[in-house]
Tab-separated table of C-alpha atoms in Angstrom:
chain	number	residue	atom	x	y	z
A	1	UNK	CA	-281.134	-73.094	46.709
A	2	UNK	CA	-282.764	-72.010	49.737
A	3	UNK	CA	-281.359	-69.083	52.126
A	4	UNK	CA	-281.195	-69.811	55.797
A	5	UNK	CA	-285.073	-69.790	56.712
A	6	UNK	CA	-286.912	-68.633	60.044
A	7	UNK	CA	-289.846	-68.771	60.680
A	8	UNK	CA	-292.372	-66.903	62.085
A	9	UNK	CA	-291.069	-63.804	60.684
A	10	UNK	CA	-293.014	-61.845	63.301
A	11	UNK	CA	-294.546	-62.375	66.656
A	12	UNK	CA	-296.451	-61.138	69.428
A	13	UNK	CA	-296.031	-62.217	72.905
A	14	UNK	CA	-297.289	-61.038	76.285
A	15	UNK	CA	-295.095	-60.476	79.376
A	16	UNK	CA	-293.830	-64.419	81.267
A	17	UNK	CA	-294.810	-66.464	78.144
A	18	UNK	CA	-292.742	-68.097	76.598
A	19	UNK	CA	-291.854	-68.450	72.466
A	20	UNK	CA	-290.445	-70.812	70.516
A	21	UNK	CA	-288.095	-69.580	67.160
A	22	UNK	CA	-287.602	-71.791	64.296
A	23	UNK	CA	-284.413	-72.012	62.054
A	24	UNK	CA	-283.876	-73.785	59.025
A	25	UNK	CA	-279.997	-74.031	57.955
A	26	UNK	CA	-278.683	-74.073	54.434
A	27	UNK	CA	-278.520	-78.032	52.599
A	28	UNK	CA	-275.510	-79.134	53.808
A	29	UNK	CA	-274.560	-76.626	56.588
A	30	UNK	CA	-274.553	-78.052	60.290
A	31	UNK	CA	-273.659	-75.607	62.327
A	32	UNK	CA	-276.498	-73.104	63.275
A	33	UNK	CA	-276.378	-70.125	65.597
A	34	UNK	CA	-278.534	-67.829	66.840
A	35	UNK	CA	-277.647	-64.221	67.718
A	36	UNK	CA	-280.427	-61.460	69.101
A	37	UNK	CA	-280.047	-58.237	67.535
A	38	UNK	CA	-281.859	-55.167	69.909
A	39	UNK	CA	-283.505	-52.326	68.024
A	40	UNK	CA	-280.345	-50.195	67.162
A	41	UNK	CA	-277.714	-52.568	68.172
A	42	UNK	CA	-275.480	-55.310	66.272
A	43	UNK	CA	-276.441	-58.912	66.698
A	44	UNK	CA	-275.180	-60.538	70.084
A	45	UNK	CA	-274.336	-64.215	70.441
A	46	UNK	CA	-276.863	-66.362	71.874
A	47	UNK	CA	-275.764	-70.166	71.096
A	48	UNK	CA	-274.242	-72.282	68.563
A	49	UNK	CA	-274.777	-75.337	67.390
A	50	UNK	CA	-272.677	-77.601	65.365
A	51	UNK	CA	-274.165	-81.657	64.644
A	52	UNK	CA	-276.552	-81.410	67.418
A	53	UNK	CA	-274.546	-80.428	70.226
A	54	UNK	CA	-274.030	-77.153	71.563
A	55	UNK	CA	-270.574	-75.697	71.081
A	56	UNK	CA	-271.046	-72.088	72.390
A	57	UNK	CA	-273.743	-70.107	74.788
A	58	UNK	CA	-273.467	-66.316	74.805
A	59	UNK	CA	-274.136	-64.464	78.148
A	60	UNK	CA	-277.905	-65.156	78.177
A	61	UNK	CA	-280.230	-66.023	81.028
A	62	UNK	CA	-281.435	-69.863	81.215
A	63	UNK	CA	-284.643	-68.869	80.331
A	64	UNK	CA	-283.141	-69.151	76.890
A	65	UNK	CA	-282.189	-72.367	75.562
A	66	UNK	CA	-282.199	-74.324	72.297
A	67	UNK	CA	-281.485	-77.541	70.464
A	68	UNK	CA	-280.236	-78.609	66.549
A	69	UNK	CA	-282.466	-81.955	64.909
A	70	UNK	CA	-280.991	-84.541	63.082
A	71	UNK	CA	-281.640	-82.754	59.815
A	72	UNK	CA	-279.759	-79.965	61.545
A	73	UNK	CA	-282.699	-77.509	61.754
A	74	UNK	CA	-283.077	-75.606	64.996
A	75	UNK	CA	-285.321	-74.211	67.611
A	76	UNK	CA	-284.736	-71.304	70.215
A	77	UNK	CA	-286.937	-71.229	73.318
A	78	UNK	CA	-287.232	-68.212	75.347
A	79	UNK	CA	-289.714	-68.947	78.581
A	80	UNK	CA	-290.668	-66.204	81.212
A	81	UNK	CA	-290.854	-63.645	78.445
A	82	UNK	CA	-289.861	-60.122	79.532
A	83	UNK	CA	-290.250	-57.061	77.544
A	84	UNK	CA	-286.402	-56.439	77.475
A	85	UNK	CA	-286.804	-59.964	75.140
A	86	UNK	CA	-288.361	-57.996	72.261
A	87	UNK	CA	-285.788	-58.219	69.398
A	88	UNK	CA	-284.558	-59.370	66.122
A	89	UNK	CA	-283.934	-63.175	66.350
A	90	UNK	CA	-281.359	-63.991	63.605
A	91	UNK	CA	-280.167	-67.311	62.855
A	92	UNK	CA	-277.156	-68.059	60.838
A	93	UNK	CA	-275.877	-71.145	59.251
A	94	UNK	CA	-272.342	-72.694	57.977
A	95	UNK	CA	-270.791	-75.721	56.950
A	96	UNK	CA	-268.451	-75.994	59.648
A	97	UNK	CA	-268.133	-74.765	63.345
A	98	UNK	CA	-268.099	-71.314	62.083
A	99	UNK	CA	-265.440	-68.859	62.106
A	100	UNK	CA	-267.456	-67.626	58.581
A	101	UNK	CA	-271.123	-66.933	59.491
A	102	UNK	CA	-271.659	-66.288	56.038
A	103	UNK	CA	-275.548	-66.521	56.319
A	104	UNK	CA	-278.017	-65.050	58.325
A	105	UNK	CA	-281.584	-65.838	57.697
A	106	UNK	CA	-284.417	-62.854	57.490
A	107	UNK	CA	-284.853	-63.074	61.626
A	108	UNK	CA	-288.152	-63.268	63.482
A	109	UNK	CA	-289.547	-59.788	65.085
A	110	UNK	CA	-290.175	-60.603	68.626
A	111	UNK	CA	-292.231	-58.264	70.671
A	112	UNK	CA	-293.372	-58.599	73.828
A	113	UNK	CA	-296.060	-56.322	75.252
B	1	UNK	CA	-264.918	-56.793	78.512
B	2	UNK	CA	-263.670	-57.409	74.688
B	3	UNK	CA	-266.093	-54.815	72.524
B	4	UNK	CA	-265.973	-54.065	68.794
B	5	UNK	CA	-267.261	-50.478	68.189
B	6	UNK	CA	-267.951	-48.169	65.557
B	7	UNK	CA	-266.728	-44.270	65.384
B	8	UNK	CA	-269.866	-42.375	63.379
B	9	UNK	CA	-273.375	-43.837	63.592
B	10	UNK	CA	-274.322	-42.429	60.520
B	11	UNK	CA	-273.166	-41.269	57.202
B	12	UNK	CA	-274.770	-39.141	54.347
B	13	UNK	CA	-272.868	-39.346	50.498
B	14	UNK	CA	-273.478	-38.388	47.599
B	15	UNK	CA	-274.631	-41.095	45.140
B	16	UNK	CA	-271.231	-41.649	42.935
B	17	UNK	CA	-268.992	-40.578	46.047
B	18	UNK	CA	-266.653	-43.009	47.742
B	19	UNK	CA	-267.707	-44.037	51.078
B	20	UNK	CA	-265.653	-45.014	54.117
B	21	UNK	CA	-267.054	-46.501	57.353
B	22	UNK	CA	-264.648	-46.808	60.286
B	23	UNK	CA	-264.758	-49.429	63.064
B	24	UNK	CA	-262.129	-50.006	66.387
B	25	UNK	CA	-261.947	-53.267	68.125
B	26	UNK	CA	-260.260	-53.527	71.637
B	27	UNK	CA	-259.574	-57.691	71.525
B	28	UNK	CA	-255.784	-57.820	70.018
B	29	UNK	CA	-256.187	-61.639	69.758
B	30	UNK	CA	-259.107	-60.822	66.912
B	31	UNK	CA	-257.370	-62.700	64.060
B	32	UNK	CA	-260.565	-62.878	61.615
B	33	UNK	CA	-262.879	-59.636	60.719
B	34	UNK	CA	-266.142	-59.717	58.253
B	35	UNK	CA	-267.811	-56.798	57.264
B	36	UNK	CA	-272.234	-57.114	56.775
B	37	UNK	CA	-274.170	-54.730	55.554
B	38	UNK	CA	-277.970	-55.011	56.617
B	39	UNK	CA	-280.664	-53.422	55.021
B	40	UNK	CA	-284.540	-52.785	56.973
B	41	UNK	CA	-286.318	-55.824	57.447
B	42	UNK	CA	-283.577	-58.258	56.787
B	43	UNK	CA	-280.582	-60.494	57.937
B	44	UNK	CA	-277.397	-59.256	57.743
B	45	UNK	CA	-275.082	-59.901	54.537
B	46	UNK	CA	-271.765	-60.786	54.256
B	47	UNK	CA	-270.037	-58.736	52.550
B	48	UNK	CA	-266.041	-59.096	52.919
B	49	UNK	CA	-263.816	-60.425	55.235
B	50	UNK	CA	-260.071	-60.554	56.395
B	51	UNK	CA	-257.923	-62.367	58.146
B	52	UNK	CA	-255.045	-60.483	60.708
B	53	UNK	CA	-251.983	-61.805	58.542
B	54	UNK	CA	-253.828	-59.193	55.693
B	55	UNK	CA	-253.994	-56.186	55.437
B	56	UNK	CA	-255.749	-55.383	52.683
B	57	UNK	CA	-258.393	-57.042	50.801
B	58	UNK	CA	-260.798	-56.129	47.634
B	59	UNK	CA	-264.268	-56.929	46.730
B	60	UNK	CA	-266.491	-56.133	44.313
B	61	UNK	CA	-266.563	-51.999	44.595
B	62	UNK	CA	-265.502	-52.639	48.046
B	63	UNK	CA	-262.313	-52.978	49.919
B	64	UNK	CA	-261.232	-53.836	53.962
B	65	UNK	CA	-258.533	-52.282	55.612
B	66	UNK	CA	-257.143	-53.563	58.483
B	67	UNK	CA	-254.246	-51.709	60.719
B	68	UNK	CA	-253.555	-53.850	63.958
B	69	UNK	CA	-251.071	-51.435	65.189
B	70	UNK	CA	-254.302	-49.139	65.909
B	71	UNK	CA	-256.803	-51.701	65.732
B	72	UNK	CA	-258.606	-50.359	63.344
B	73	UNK	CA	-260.716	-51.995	60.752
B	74	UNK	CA	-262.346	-49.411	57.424
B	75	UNK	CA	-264.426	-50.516	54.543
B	76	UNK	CA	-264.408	-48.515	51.637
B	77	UNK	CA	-267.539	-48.509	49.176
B	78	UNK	CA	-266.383	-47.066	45.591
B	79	UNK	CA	-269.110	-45.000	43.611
B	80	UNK	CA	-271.947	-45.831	46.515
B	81	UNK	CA	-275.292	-46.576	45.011
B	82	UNK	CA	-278.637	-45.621	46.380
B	83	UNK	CA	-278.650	-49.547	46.485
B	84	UNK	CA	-276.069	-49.475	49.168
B	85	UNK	CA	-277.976	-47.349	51.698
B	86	UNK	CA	-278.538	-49.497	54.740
B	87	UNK	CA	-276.867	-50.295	58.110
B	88	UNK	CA	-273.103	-51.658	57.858
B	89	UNK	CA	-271.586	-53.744	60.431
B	90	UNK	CA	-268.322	-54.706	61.531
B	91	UNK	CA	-267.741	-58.232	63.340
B	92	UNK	CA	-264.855	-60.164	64.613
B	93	UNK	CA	-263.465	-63.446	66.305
B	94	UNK	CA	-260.646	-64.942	67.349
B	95	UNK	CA	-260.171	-68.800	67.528
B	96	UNK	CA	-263.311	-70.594	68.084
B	97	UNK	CA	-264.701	-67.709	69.823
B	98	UNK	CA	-268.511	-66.505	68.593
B	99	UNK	CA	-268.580	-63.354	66.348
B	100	UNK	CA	-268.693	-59.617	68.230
B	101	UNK	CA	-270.667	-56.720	66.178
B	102	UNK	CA	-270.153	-53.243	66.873
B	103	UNK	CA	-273.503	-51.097	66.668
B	104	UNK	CA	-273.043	-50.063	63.221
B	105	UNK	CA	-273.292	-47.303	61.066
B	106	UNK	CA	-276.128	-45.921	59.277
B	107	UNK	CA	-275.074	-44.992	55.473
B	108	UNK	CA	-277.604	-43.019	53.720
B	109	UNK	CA	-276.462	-42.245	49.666
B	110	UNK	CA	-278.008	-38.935	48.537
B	111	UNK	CA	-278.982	-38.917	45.157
């Protein structure tokens, strides 16, 4: 069985573009979140998503936002790129709303220069 | 605001040594804790959890402590590998609340 997959696993961006982070969740787990992890820090919360519908935003800007599909795969957009945005995108998946988030995928690298 | 930190940022042992890693947390309503270890270039890893009404709990050559009195969570690594070496963090959540890392601590096995 698959792990949690994102994809690209690395990126690079210039300053006020904007980026768009794919997530692919475990068969059978429909809740997906994504946390940003800064170089040297633990991950921080960015959203959750459980069937589609977004059940939790962490204290992020609007220039971040995201959405779940119907085979419960995700994106995260980031517009208006700054270069405080450069970090380790994870995404994690679970079976229910998590309080277990079990499984993180490998992340994306995100710089922006 | 709530915080979950850690007390060393890094730790050297010897390879065969026990290893214990330390982490506070400030939210007394944290009722679930997970431990991950993450290693360069990856996701982090579950590794063990517990829940507040515990206050013990063993793995695999590892084992949680958890003391609410002093809110103070430890995972303890038995006979530490070189294959152990990477960053370990401690995360919690109350409710339906999202998880809260600390920063983590770097553990480095000497062989």
């Amino acid at each position: 069985d698959a792990g949690v997959t994102q994809s690209p696993t690395h990126l690079i961006k210039t300053r006020g573009q904007h980026v768009t982070l794919r997530c692919s969740p475990i068969s059978g787990h429909k809740s997906v979140s994504w946390y940003q992890q800064v170089l040297g820090q633990g991950p921080q919360f960015i959203f959750q998503y459980y069937e589609k519908e977004e059940r939790g935003r962490g204290n992020f800007p609007d220039r971040f936002s995201a959405r779940q599909f119907p085979n419960y795969s995700s994106e995260l957009n980031v517009n208006a790129l700054l270069l405080g945005d450069s970090a380790l995108y994870l995404c994690a998946s679970s079976f229910d709303p998590p309080r277990v988030e079990a499984f993180f995928g490998q992340g994306t690298r995100l710089t922006v220069v | 605001g709530e915080s979950v930190g850690l007390h060393l940022p890094t730790l050297s042992v010897q390879e065969g040594d026990n290893s214990i890693i330390n982490c506070a947390y400030s939210n007394s309503a944290s009722d679930y804790f997970i431990w991950y270890k993450q290693e360069s270039g990856k996701g982090p890893q579950f590794i063990i959890d517990i829940r507040s009404n515990m206050d013990k709990r063993q793995g695999q050559r590892v084992t949680v402590l958890l003391n609410k009195t002093v809110k103070h969570l430890s995972l303890q690594i038995a006979a530490t590998q070189p294959g152990d070496s990477a960053v370990y963090f401690c995360a919690e959540n109350s409710g339906n609340t999202p998880l809260v890392f600390g920063k983590g601590t770097r553990l480095s096995v000497i062989a």
